[in-house]
Tab-separated table of C-alpha atoms and ligand atoms in Angstrom:
chain	number	residue	atom	x	y	z
M	1	MET	CA	-189.990	-141.490	-210.691
M	2	LYS	CA	-191.277	-137.783	-210.192
M	3	LYS	CA	-190.810	-135.229	-207.299
M	4	GLU	CA	-193.734	-133.480	-207.357
M	5	LEU	CA	-194.385	-130.035	-205.617
M	6	ASN	CA	-197.723	-128.933	-204.301
M	7	THR	CA	-198.337	-125.462	-205.968
M	8	SER	CA	-201.894	-125.059	-205.482
M	9	ASN	CA	-201.307	-122.166	-202.480
M	10	LEU	CA	-198.675	-120.162	-204.713
M	11	GLU	CA	-199.029	-117.215	-206.994
M	12	PHE	CA	-199.910	-117.079	-210.748
M	13	SER	CA	-196.570	-116.272	-211.424
M	14	THR	CA	-194.886	-119.178	-209.263
M	15	ARG	CA	-197.425	-121.693	-210.673
M	16	CYS	CA	-196.393	-120.700	-214.119
M	17	VAL	CA	-192.786	-122.079	-213.316
M	18	HIS	CA	-193.744	-124.836	-211.010
M	19	SER	CA	-197.275	-126.362	-211.836
M	20	GLY	CA	-197.061	-129.513	-213.372
M	21	VAL	CA	-193.336	-129.326	-213.660
M	22	TYR	CA	-191.286	-132.286	-212.101
M	23	LYS	CA	-187.543	-132.985	-211.394
M	24	ASP	CA	-186.727	-136.615	-212.530
M	25	GLU	CA	-185.094	-138.362	-209.611
M	26	LEU	CA	-183.201	-140.641	-212.007
M	27	TYR	CA	-180.373	-137.897	-212.951
M	28	ASN	CA	-181.781	-135.090	-210.692
M	29	SER	CA	-183.139	-133.177	-213.830
M	30	VAL	CA	-184.414	-129.777	-212.789
M	31	VAL	CA	-186.409	-129.568	-216.022
M	32	THR	CA	-189.239	-132.006	-216.893
M	33	PRO	CA	-187.513	-134.469	-219.364
M	34	ILE	CA	-189.470	-135.356	-223.063
M	35	TYR	CA	-190.574	-138.851	-222.974
M	36	PRO	CA	-190.625	-139.619	-226.434
M	37	SER	CA	-191.745	-143.283	-226.434
M	38	SER	CA	-194.812	-143.999	-228.113
M	39	THR	CA	-195.598	-147.173	-225.960
M	40	PHE	CA	-194.985	-148.065	-222.354
M	41	TYR	CA	-194.333	-151.647	-221.144
M	42	PHE	CA	-196.909	-153.261	-218.945
M	43	GLU	CA	-195.110	-155.156	-215.567
M	44	GLY	CA	-198.106	-157.806	-216.058
M	45	PRO	CA	-201.460	-157.731	-217.132
M	46	GLY	CA	-203.231	-154.546	-216.552
M	47	GLN	CA	-200.303	-153.166	-214.526
M	48	THR	CA	-199.036	-150.075	-215.914
M	49	SER	CA	-197.131	-147.414	-214.689
M	50	GLY	CA	-199.990	-145.003	-215.429
M	51	TYR	CA	-199.015	-144.783	-219.029
M	52	ASP	CA	-199.676	-147.167	-221.823
M	53	TYR	CA	-199.740	-145.375	-225.241
M	54	THR	CA	-198.769	-141.665	-226.189
M	55	ARG	CA	-201.914	-140.921	-227.933
M	56	THR	CA	-203.940	-141.707	-224.606
M	57	ARG	CA	-201.538	-140.246	-222.008
M	58	ASN	CA	-197.731	-139.034	-221.879
M	59	PRO	CA	-195.891	-137.793	-218.983
M	60	THR	CA	-194.462	-134.575	-220.851
M	61	ARG	CA	-198.115	-134.021	-221.907
M	62	VAL	CA	-199.146	-134.441	-218.548
M	63	ALA	CA	-196.847	-132.053	-217.042
M	64	LEU	CA	-198.176	-129.298	-219.388
M	65	GLU	CA	-201.671	-130.385	-218.603
M	66	GLU	CA	-201.337	-129.901	-214.905
M	67	ASN	CA	-199.842	-126.674	-215.546
M	68	LEU	CA	-202.529	-125.470	-217.538
M	69	THR	CA	-205.160	-126.816	-215.399
M	70	SER	CA	-203.447	-124.617	-212.358
M	71	LEU	CA	-203.248	-121.634	-214.272
M	72	GLU	CA	-206.850	-121.700	-215.901
M	73	GLY	CA	-208.258	-122.606	-212.266
M	74	GLY	CA	-209.667	-126.078	-214.100
M	75	ALA	CA	-210.489	-129.624	-212.981
M	76	GLY	CA	-208.262	-130.908	-215.907
M	77	CYS	CA	-206.601	-130.283	-219.245
M	78	THR	CA	-206.107	-132.246	-222.605
M	79	ALA	CA	-203.001	-130.711	-224.521
M	80	THR	CA	-203.920	-131.048	-228.229
M	81	SER	CA	-201.941	-130.803	-231.701
M	82	THR	CA	-203.173	-127.344	-232.811
M	83	GLY	CA	-206.012	-124.783	-231.727
M	84	MET	CA	-208.053	-125.937	-234.016
M	85	SER	CA	-207.956	-129.475	-233.039
M	86	ALA	CA	-208.715	-127.999	-229.258
M	87	ILE	CA	-211.801	-126.444	-230.855
M	88	SER	CA	-213.073	-129.172	-233.082
M	89	SER	CA	-212.307	-131.687	-230.011
M	90	ALA	CA	-214.678	-129.409	-227.864
M	91	LEU	CA	-217.424	-129.238	-230.416
M	92	HIS	CA	-217.364	-133.113	-230.984
M	93	LEU	CA	-218.740	-133.301	-227.122
M	94	LEU	CA	-222.120	-132.005	-228.831
M	95	PRO	CA	-224.446	-134.223	-230.065
M	96	GLU	CA	-225.323	-134.445	-234.118
M	97	ASN	CA	-227.867	-131.560	-235.247
M	98	ALA	CA	-226.672	-129.372	-232.372
M	99	HIS	CA	-227.141	-125.623	-232.574
M	100	ILE	CA	-224.568	-123.254	-231.360
M	101	ILE	CA	-224.644	-119.626	-230.768
M	102	ALA	CA	-221.281	-117.675	-231.622
M	103	GLY	CA	-220.264	-114.217	-232.078
M	104	ASN	CA	-220.129	-113.003	-235.801
M	105	GLU	CA	-216.479	-111.966	-235.432
M	106	ILE	CA	-214.521	-114.709	-234.518
M	107	TYR	CA	-211.247	-116.173	-235.707
M	108	GLY	CA	-211.326	-117.099	-239.404
M	109	GLY	CA	-210.506	-120.856	-238.951
M	110	THR	CA	-213.210	-120.916	-236.336
M	111	PHE	CA	-215.768	-119.377	-238.782
M	112	ARG	CA	-214.686	-121.973	-241.242
M	113	LEU	CA	-215.256	-124.985	-239.242
M	114	PHE	CA	-218.590	-123.773	-238.123
M	115	ASN	CA	-219.567	-122.777	-241.653
M	116	ASP	CA	-218.295	-125.153	-243.972
M	117	ILE	CA	-217.673	-128.354	-241.643
M	118	MET	CA	-219.984	-128.515	-238.965
M	119	PRO	CA	-222.886	-128.793	-241.091
M	120	ASN	CA	-221.696	-132.004	-242.342
M	121	ARG	CA	-222.682	-133.295	-238.748
M	122	ALA	CA	-225.990	-131.624	-239.206
M	123	MET	CA	-224.728	-129.062	-236.741
M	124	SER	CA	-225.790	-125.495	-237.088
M	125	VAL	CA	-224.302	-122.110	-236.065
M	126	SER	CA	-226.324	-118.791	-235.399
M	127	GLN	CA	-223.732	-115.935	-235.180
M	128	VAL	CA	-224.705	-112.894	-233.513
M	129	ASP	CA	-223.433	-109.857	-231.917
M	130	MET	CA	-222.314	-110.928	-228.423
M	131	ARG	CA	-222.236	-107.830	-227.226
M	132	ASN	CA	-225.795	-107.646	-227.015
M	133	LEU	CA	-227.390	-110.108	-224.884
M	134	ASP	CA	-230.840	-109.763	-226.346
M	135	ALA	CA	-229.484	-110.926	-229.434
M	136	VAL	CA	-227.980	-114.324	-227.774
M	137	ARG	CA	-230.999	-114.739	-225.789
M	138	SER	CA	-233.239	-114.464	-229.239
M	139	ALA	CA	-231.110	-116.960	-231.008
M	140	ILE	CA	-231.739	-119.666	-228.441
M	141	ARG	CA	-233.655	-122.480	-230.186
M	142	PRO	CA	-234.953	-125.891	-228.569
M	143	GLU	CA	-231.993	-127.745	-230.322
M	144	THR	CA	-229.266	-125.025	-229.021
M	145	LYS	CA	-226.669	-126.773	-226.793
M	146	ALA	CA	-223.911	-124.074	-226.682
M	147	ILE	CA	-222.780	-120.649	-226.566
M	148	TRP	CA	-219.233	-120.011	-228.038
M	149	ILE	CA	-217.412	-116.882	-226.674
M	150	GLU	CA	-214.197	-115.417	-228.164
M	151	THR	CA	-213.330	-112.389	-225.790
M	152	PRO	CA	-211.760	-110.249	-227.009
M	153	SER	CA	-212.683	-110.979	-230.570
M	154	ASN	CA	-210.491	-111.619	-233.266
M	155	PRO	CA	-209.333	-109.157	-234.953
M	156	LEU	CA	-211.623	-106.330	-233.722
M	157	LEU	CA	-211.000	-106.656	-229.794
M	158	ASN	CA	-215.111	-106.621	-229.127
M	159	LEU	CA	-215.629	-108.023	-225.777
M	160	THR	CA	-218.437	-110.147	-224.687
M	161	ASP	CA	-219.464	-109.914	-220.833
M	162	ILE	CA	-218.765	-113.518	-219.942
M	163	LYS	CA	-220.760	-113.639	-216.429
M	164	ALA	CA	-223.689	-112.528	-218.127
M	165	VAL	CA	-223.725	-115.009	-221.207
M	166	CYS	CA	-222.795	-117.809	-218.531
M	167	GLY	CA	-225.996	-117.043	-216.689
M	168	LEU	CA	-228.189	-116.907	-219.440
M	169	ALA	CA	-226.654	-120.176	-220.706
M	170	ARG	CA	-227.490	-121.795	-217.386
M	171	GLU	CA	-231.043	-120.891	-217.663
M	172	HIS	CA	-231.096	-122.826	-220.848
M	173	ASP	CA	-228.943	-125.409	-219.593
M	174	LEU	CA	-226.405	-124.947	-222.492
M	175	LEU	CA	-222.393	-125.582	-222.219
M	176	THR	CA	-220.276	-122.663	-222.614
M	177	ILE	CA	-216.987	-122.723	-224.498
M	178	ALA	CA	-214.555	-119.559	-224.186
M	179	ASP	CA	-211.441	-119.033	-226.395
M	180	ASN	CA	-208.958	-117.401	-224.224
M	181	THR	CA	-205.887	-117.449	-226.793
M	182	PHE	CA	-206.019	-113.710	-226.799
M	183	LEU	CA	-205.578	-112.931	-223.039
M	184	THR	CA	-204.236	-115.936	-221.613
M	185	PRO	CA	-205.167	-116.847	-217.698
M	186	TYR	CA	-202.770	-114.290	-216.693
M	187	LEU	CA	-205.177	-111.680	-217.930
M	188	GLN	CA	-208.623	-113.546	-217.765
M	189	ARG	CA	-209.903	-116.743	-216.394
M	190	PRO	CA	-213.042	-117.464	-217.812
M	191	LEU	CA	-213.611	-120.537	-215.820
M	192	GLU	CA	-214.214	-118.622	-212.726
M	193	LEU	CA	-216.802	-116.155	-214.565
M	194	GLY	CA	-219.011	-119.524	-215.026
M	195	VAL	CA	-217.484	-121.133	-218.214
M	196	ASP	CA	-217.451	-124.776	-218.492
M	197	LEU	CA	-214.836	-125.334	-221.228
M	198	VAL	CA	-211.980	-123.027	-221.936
M	199	VAL	CA	-209.829	-123.418	-225.394
M	200	HIS	CA	-206.597	-122.205	-226.263
M	201	SER	CA	-204.164	-121.743	-229.413
M	202	THR	CA	-200.831	-122.447	-227.280
M	203	THR	CA	-199.158	-121.793	-230.425
M	204	LYS	CA	-199.776	-117.884	-229.555
M	205	TYR	CA	-198.890	-116.556	-226.025
M	206	LEU	CA	-198.753	-119.778	-223.905
M	207	ASN	CA	-195.828	-120.904	-226.003
M	208	GLY	CA	-194.811	-117.587	-226.889
M	209	HIS	CA	-191.934	-117.928	-229.388
M	210	SER	CA	-193.472	-118.786	-232.730
M	211	ASP	CA	-191.963	-122.099	-232.766
M	212	VAL	CA	-194.900	-124.560	-231.751
M	213	VAL	CA	-198.391	-125.161	-232.982
M	214	GLY	CA	-200.591	-126.505	-230.412
M	215	GLY	CA	-203.701	-126.291	-228.274
M	216	ALA	CA	-205.261	-127.152	-225.314
M	217	VAL	CA	-209.029	-127.795	-223.784
M	218	ILE	CA	-209.222	-126.840	-219.853
M	219	ALA	CA	-212.812	-128.277	-218.256
M	220	ALA	CA	-214.388	-126.827	-215.295
M	221	THR	CA	-215.207	-130.122	-213.871
M	222	PRO	CA	-213.348	-133.636	-213.777
M	223	GLU	CA	-216.463	-135.028	-215.625
M	224	LEU	CA	-215.944	-132.629	-218.555
M	225	ALA	CA	-212.199	-133.009	-218.273
M	226	GLU	CA	-212.662	-137.009	-218.706
M	227	GLN	CA	-215.039	-136.485	-221.638
M	228	VAL	CA	-212.527	-133.996	-223.186
M	229	ALA	CA	-209.763	-136.425	-222.565
M	230	ALA	CA	-211.681	-139.548	-223.901
M	231	MET	CA	-212.716	-137.316	-226.917
M	232	CYS	CA	-209.018	-136.320	-227.983
M	233	ASN	CA	-207.753	-139.886	-227.476
M	234	ALA	CA	-210.583	-140.978	-229.470
M	235	LEU	CA	-210.250	-138.397	-232.388
M	236	GLY	CA	-206.107	-138.653	-231.988
M	237	THR	CA	-206.001	-134.834	-231.553
M	238	THR	CA	-203.600	-134.749	-228.599
M	239	CYS	CA	-199.998	-133.228	-229.044
M	240	SER	CA	-196.523	-134.401	-229.372
M	241	PRO	CA	-194.299	-134.834	-226.368
M	242	TYR	CA	-191.732	-132.795	-227.984
M	243	ASP	CA	-194.599	-129.813	-228.324
M	244	ALA	CA	-195.905	-130.246	-224.985
M	245	TRP	CA	-192.208	-129.947	-223.719
M	246	LEU	CA	-191.883	-126.595	-225.915
M	247	VAL	CA	-195.033	-125.119	-224.746
M	248	LEU	CA	-194.358	-125.974	-220.907
M	249	ARG	CA	-191.084	-124.034	-221.539
M	250	GLY	CA	-192.747	-121.128	-222.830
M	251	VAL	CA	-195.353	-120.706	-219.999
M	252	LYS	CA	-192.653	-120.315	-217.467
M	253	THR	CA	-192.099	-116.741	-218.420
M	254	LEU	CA	-195.866	-116.160	-219.300
M	255	SER	CA	-196.312	-113.539	-216.526
M	256	LEU	CA	-193.061	-111.539	-217.758
M	257	ARG	CA	-194.088	-111.600	-221.502
M	258	MET	CA	-197.738	-110.508	-220.854
M	259	ARG	CA	-196.535	-107.476	-218.742
M	260	ALA	CA	-194.163	-106.634	-221.625
M	261	HIS	CA	-196.982	-107.297	-224.454
M	262	GLU	CA	-199.419	-105.315	-222.771
M	263	GLU	CA	-197.238	-102.198	-222.244
M	264	ASN	CA	-196.086	-102.453	-225.818
M	265	GLY	CA	-200.045	-102.839	-226.773
M	266	MET	CA	-200.943	-99.786	-224.970
M	267	ALA	CA	-198.135	-97.738	-226.303
M	268	LEU	CA	-199.152	-98.587	-229.925
M	269	ALA	CA	-202.831	-98.047	-229.422
M	270	GLN	CA	-202.176	-94.711	-227.686
M	271	PHE	CA	-199.467	-93.636	-230.863
M	272	LEU	CA	-202.035	-94.978	-233.555
M	273	ASP	CA	-204.885	-93.251	-231.750
M	274	GLN	CA	-203.068	-89.822	-232.329
M	275	ARG	CA	-202.468	-90.530	-236.065
M	276	GLU	CA	-204.390	-88.512	-238.939
M	277	GLU	CA	-203.908	-91.319	-241.208
M	278	VAL	CA	-205.725	-93.776	-238.726
M	279	GLU	CA	-209.428	-94.033	-238.853
M	280	ARG	CA	-209.760	-95.907	-235.661
M	281	VAL	CA	-207.932	-97.908	-233.059
M	282	TYR	CA	-209.531	-101.300	-231.723
M	283	TYR	CA	-207.885	-101.474	-228.027
M	284	PRO	CA	-210.036	-102.060	-224.974
M	285	GLY	CA	-207.359	-100.551	-222.769
M	286	LEU	CA	-208.075	-97.157	-224.554
M	287	GLN	CA	-210.944	-95.283	-222.303
M	288	LYS	CA	-212.821	-94.592	-225.477
M	289	HIS	CA	-213.141	-98.211	-226.343
M	290	PRO	CA	-216.948	-99.217	-226.008
M	291	ASP	CA	-216.144	-102.414	-224.035
M	292	HIS	CA	-213.597	-100.134	-221.775
M	293	ALA	CA	-215.318	-100.469	-218.627
M	294	LEU	CA	-216.285	-104.330	-219.189
M	295	ALA	CA	-212.562	-104.869	-219.912
M	296	CYS	CA	-211.643	-103.529	-216.477
M	297	ARG	CA	-214.219	-105.844	-214.834
M	298	GLN	CA	-213.345	-109.109	-216.247
M	299	GLN	CA	-209.875	-108.818	-217.253
M	300	SER	CA	-206.939	-107.974	-215.180
M	301	GLY	CA	-205.215	-106.035	-218.294
M	302	PHE	CA	-205.869	-105.219	-221.750
M	303	GLY	CA	-203.246	-107.537	-223.430
M	304	GLY	CA	-200.851	-106.926	-226.694
M	305	MET	CA	-203.422	-107.395	-229.651
M	306	LEU	CA	-205.040	-104.459	-231.354
M	307	SER	CA	-206.122	-103.437	-234.848
M	308	PHE	CA	-206.726	-100.251	-236.611
M	309	ASP	CA	-208.530	-98.994	-239.661
M	310	MET	CA	-206.222	-97.134	-242.128
M	311	LYS	CA	-207.804	-94.082	-243.850
M	312	GLY	CA	-207.650	-94.939	-247.534
M	313	GLY	CA	-208.360	-98.869	-247.343
M	314	GLU	CA	-206.806	-102.008	-248.547
M	315	ASP	CA	-204.206	-100.186	-250.752
M	316	ARG	CA	-202.854	-97.700	-248.001
M	317	ALA	CA	-202.833	-100.486	-245.606
M	318	GLN	CA	-200.686	-102.565	-247.531
M	319	ALA	CA	-198.538	-99.891	-248.501
M	320	PHE	CA	-197.844	-99.168	-244.765
M	321	ILE	CA	-197.245	-102.726	-244.106
M	322	ALA	CA	-194.583	-102.520	-246.884
M	323	GLN	CA	-192.548	-100.165	-245.476
M	324	LEU	CA	-192.178	-101.605	-241.845
M	325	HIS	CA	-189.036	-103.139	-240.918
M	326	LEU	CA	-189.333	-104.328	-237.480
M	327	TYR	CA	-192.654	-105.888	-237.592
M	328	SER	CA	-193.117	-109.363	-239.592
M	329	PHE	CA	-195.588	-109.220	-242.120
M	330	ALA	CA	-197.291	-112.727	-241.108
M	331	GLU	CA	-200.459	-114.534	-239.514
M	332	SER	CA	-200.516	-115.731	-236.069
M	333	LEU	CA	-199.875	-113.392	-233.045
M	334	GLY	CA	-198.627	-113.781	-229.438
M	335	GLY	CA	-194.689	-114.374	-229.916
M	336	VAL	CA	-191.685	-112.373	-228.437
M	337	GLU	CA	-191.626	-110.745	-232.104
M	338	SER	CA	-193.833	-108.080	-233.352
M	339	LEU	CA	-196.131	-109.243	-236.100
M	340	ILE	CA	-198.623	-107.273	-238.465
M	341	GLU	CA	-201.178	-108.601	-240.884
M	342	HIS	CA	-204.072	-107.754	-243.005
M	343	PRO	CA	-207.000	-110.042	-241.611
M	344	ALA	CA	-209.571	-109.636	-244.625
M	345	SER	CA	-206.702	-111.193	-246.989
M	346	MET	CA	-204.982	-113.233	-244.285
M	347	SER	CA	-206.072	-114.592	-241.041
M	348	HIS	CA	-209.844	-114.074	-242.060
M	349	ALA	CA	-209.525	-114.831	-245.394
M	350	ALA	CA	-211.713	-117.987	-244.718
M	351	MET	CA	-214.635	-115.696	-244.101
M	352	THR	CA	-217.125	-114.758	-246.818
M	353	PRO	CA	-217.657	-111.082	-247.894
M	354	ALA	CA	-221.047	-111.139	-246.156
M	355	GLY	CA	-219.153	-112.426	-242.969
M	356	LEU	CA	-216.561	-109.646	-243.386
M	357	VAL	CA	-218.868	-107.056	-243.628
M	358	ALA	CA	-220.989	-108.549	-240.706
M	359	ALA	CA	-218.341	-108.981	-238.532
M	360	GLY	CA	-217.230	-105.269	-239.282
M	361	ILE	CA	-213.853	-106.106	-240.875
M	362	SER	CA	-213.052	-103.459	-243.577
M	363	PRO	CA	-210.153	-103.828	-246.373
M	364	GLY	CA	-208.433	-101.159	-244.340
M	365	THR	CA	-208.305	-103.266	-241.106
M	366	ILE	CA	-204.629	-104.173	-240.055
M	367	ARG	CA	-203.975	-106.155	-236.921
M	368	VAL	CA	-200.837	-105.872	-234.708
M	369	SER	CA	-199.586	-108.454	-232.148
M	370	ALA	CA	-197.120	-106.151	-230.115
M	371	GLY	CA	-194.083	-108.085	-229.044
M	372	ILE	CA	-191.746	-107.406	-226.201
M	373	GLU	CA	-189.206	-105.111	-228.208
M	374	ALA	CA	-188.603	-101.783	-226.912
M	375	SER	CA	-191.905	-99.810	-227.242
M	376	SER	CA	-189.611	-96.585	-228.532
M	377	ASP	CA	-188.299	-99.068	-231.399
M	378	LEU	CA	-191.816	-100.188	-232.210
M	379	ILE	CA	-193.188	-96.530	-232.749
M	380	THR	CA	-190.259	-95.062	-234.603
M	381	ASP	CA	-190.706	-98.029	-237.183
M	382	MET	CA	-194.785	-96.836	-237.544
M	383	GLU	CA	-193.416	-93.418	-237.666
M	384	GLN	CA	-191.051	-93.908	-240.872
M	385	ALA	CA	-193.592	-95.827	-242.424
M	386	PHE	CA	-196.195	-93.468	-242.137
M	387	ALA	CA	-193.836	-90.663	-243.281
M	388	THR	CA	-192.622	-92.977	-246.236
M	389	ILE	CA	-196.373	-93.319	-247.752
M	390	SER	CA	-197.418	-89.775	-246.990
N	1	PLP	C1	-208.311	-116.753	-231.497
N	1	PLP	C2	-207.692	-118.264	-232.058
N	1	PLP	N1	-208.233	-119.398	-231.797
N	1	PLP	C3	-208.043	-120.626	-232.218
N	1	PLP	C4	-206.889	-120.388	-233.291
N	1	PLP	C5	-206.160	-121.880	-234.033
N	1	PLP	O1	-205.071	-121.934	-233.268
N	1	PLP	P1	-203.884	-122.812	-234.362
N	1	PLP	O2	-203.722	-121.910	-235.519
N	1	PLP	O3	-202.931	-123.290	-233.309
N	1	PLP	O4	-204.794	-124.062	-235.072
N	1	PLP	C6	-206.157	-118.993	-233.647
N	1	PLP	C7	-205.130	-119.060	-234.497
N	1	PLP	O5	-204.750	-117.765	-234.999
N	1	PLP	C8	-206.697	-118.042	-232.766
N	1	PLP	O6	-206.133	-116.637	-233.272
C-alpha cells in the first residue's frame, strides 16, 4: 500500500527528502508511517506481504535503508541499532583469523573493538599511519582480508586517500570498509571512490538532532548488501522502527544542516587559528592543513568537526571548556547544537596511553562539533572563555 517515487535522477537534496519515503495510501499520510509491529501475518503458507518479522525486515526501516542507499550511491543498506553495531556487523563478514589494516587514529570505540574484542575471534589488526601508502602496503600479510578507512579521522581530522587505498586493496583482493560518519554522503561518497562497504553512526549528522542512537551499513554490490542484511539479521543488530523513523526525519534536512555545520566549522577554525593560546588547529578546510589538497579532491566540503591543541595541556584545556556557556561539554557530535569534549578522557578514553601517543592525541587536545547556531555567538562564547582563563 505505498506510493513510490522514482528518485534516481533527482539531485542530492531532493533525494534526502524523497528517497525511500513513501506516502501511505490508507490515510494519504505524507510522512512514512511507523510500523511498530514485531510480526506480520501470512496470507497462507509462504504468502507474505514481503515482511514477516521486524528483526529481519520492517517497512519503516526499509524506507530509511532505501534513502541511505540512494544518498551513498550504493546497492543496498541495513540500518542498525548503533554505529558500533554497524561496525561489528561489517567485521563479522570477515572469517576467523582475518587480519585487518586500520589507521592508528580512529574512533575510540572502534579502537576498543579492534584491540579488546576481535582477538577473541582470533582476528588481528595492524594500525598504521593511513596517510602513508607505503606503510599500508608494508602491513599487508597473507592473512590480511580488509582495510579499514576512517576519513577524516576522529579526532585529529587526518585524511586517507580513499582512491589510492582502494587501488592497493584491489591488487591484494582485500575488502575496504569506510566509516563516513564525519562527512556524510553530502560531503563525501566513498563507494564512488572504490570502497566496498560504508558504515555510519547515524547517531551523528544523519539524524542530526542528538535524540537517537543508530547506525547503517551501505554496500557497493547487491551480493554484499545481501550478506550484510543476513549478518545483521543473524546477529540481531538491526534498528527499531521508531529509531529508523527518527533518522529518516533527520536526513530530510541533511543538506541544509551540513552547509550550516561547515560554515561554522570554518569560522571557528579560522578564529582559533589566530589565538595565541592555541598551539595547533586541526581542520582540513584550512589551507595550511597538510591534507588540504586531498580534502579538496575527494570531499565536496570540509564539514563541521575540528580539533585544537591548547597550550598548557589538560589543565588549561579543561579550564577553557568549563567557561563555555553555549557549547555542551559532551561526547558525540553532529547534532544541531555545538558540543565540545576532551578526547583523551572522553571519546577516546578506551585507547591505551601508547595508542593515544601513536595517534597524536595530546592531553591538551579539544574536539569541537560545530552546531548550526550563529557563528558570531559561537565565537563570542569562546572569546569570553579565553578572556576568563587568561
Ligand atoms: C566516527 C565514528 N564511528 C562510529 C561511532 C560509533 O557510533 P555509536 O555511538 O552510534 O555506536 C562513533 C561514535 O562517536 C564515531 O564518532
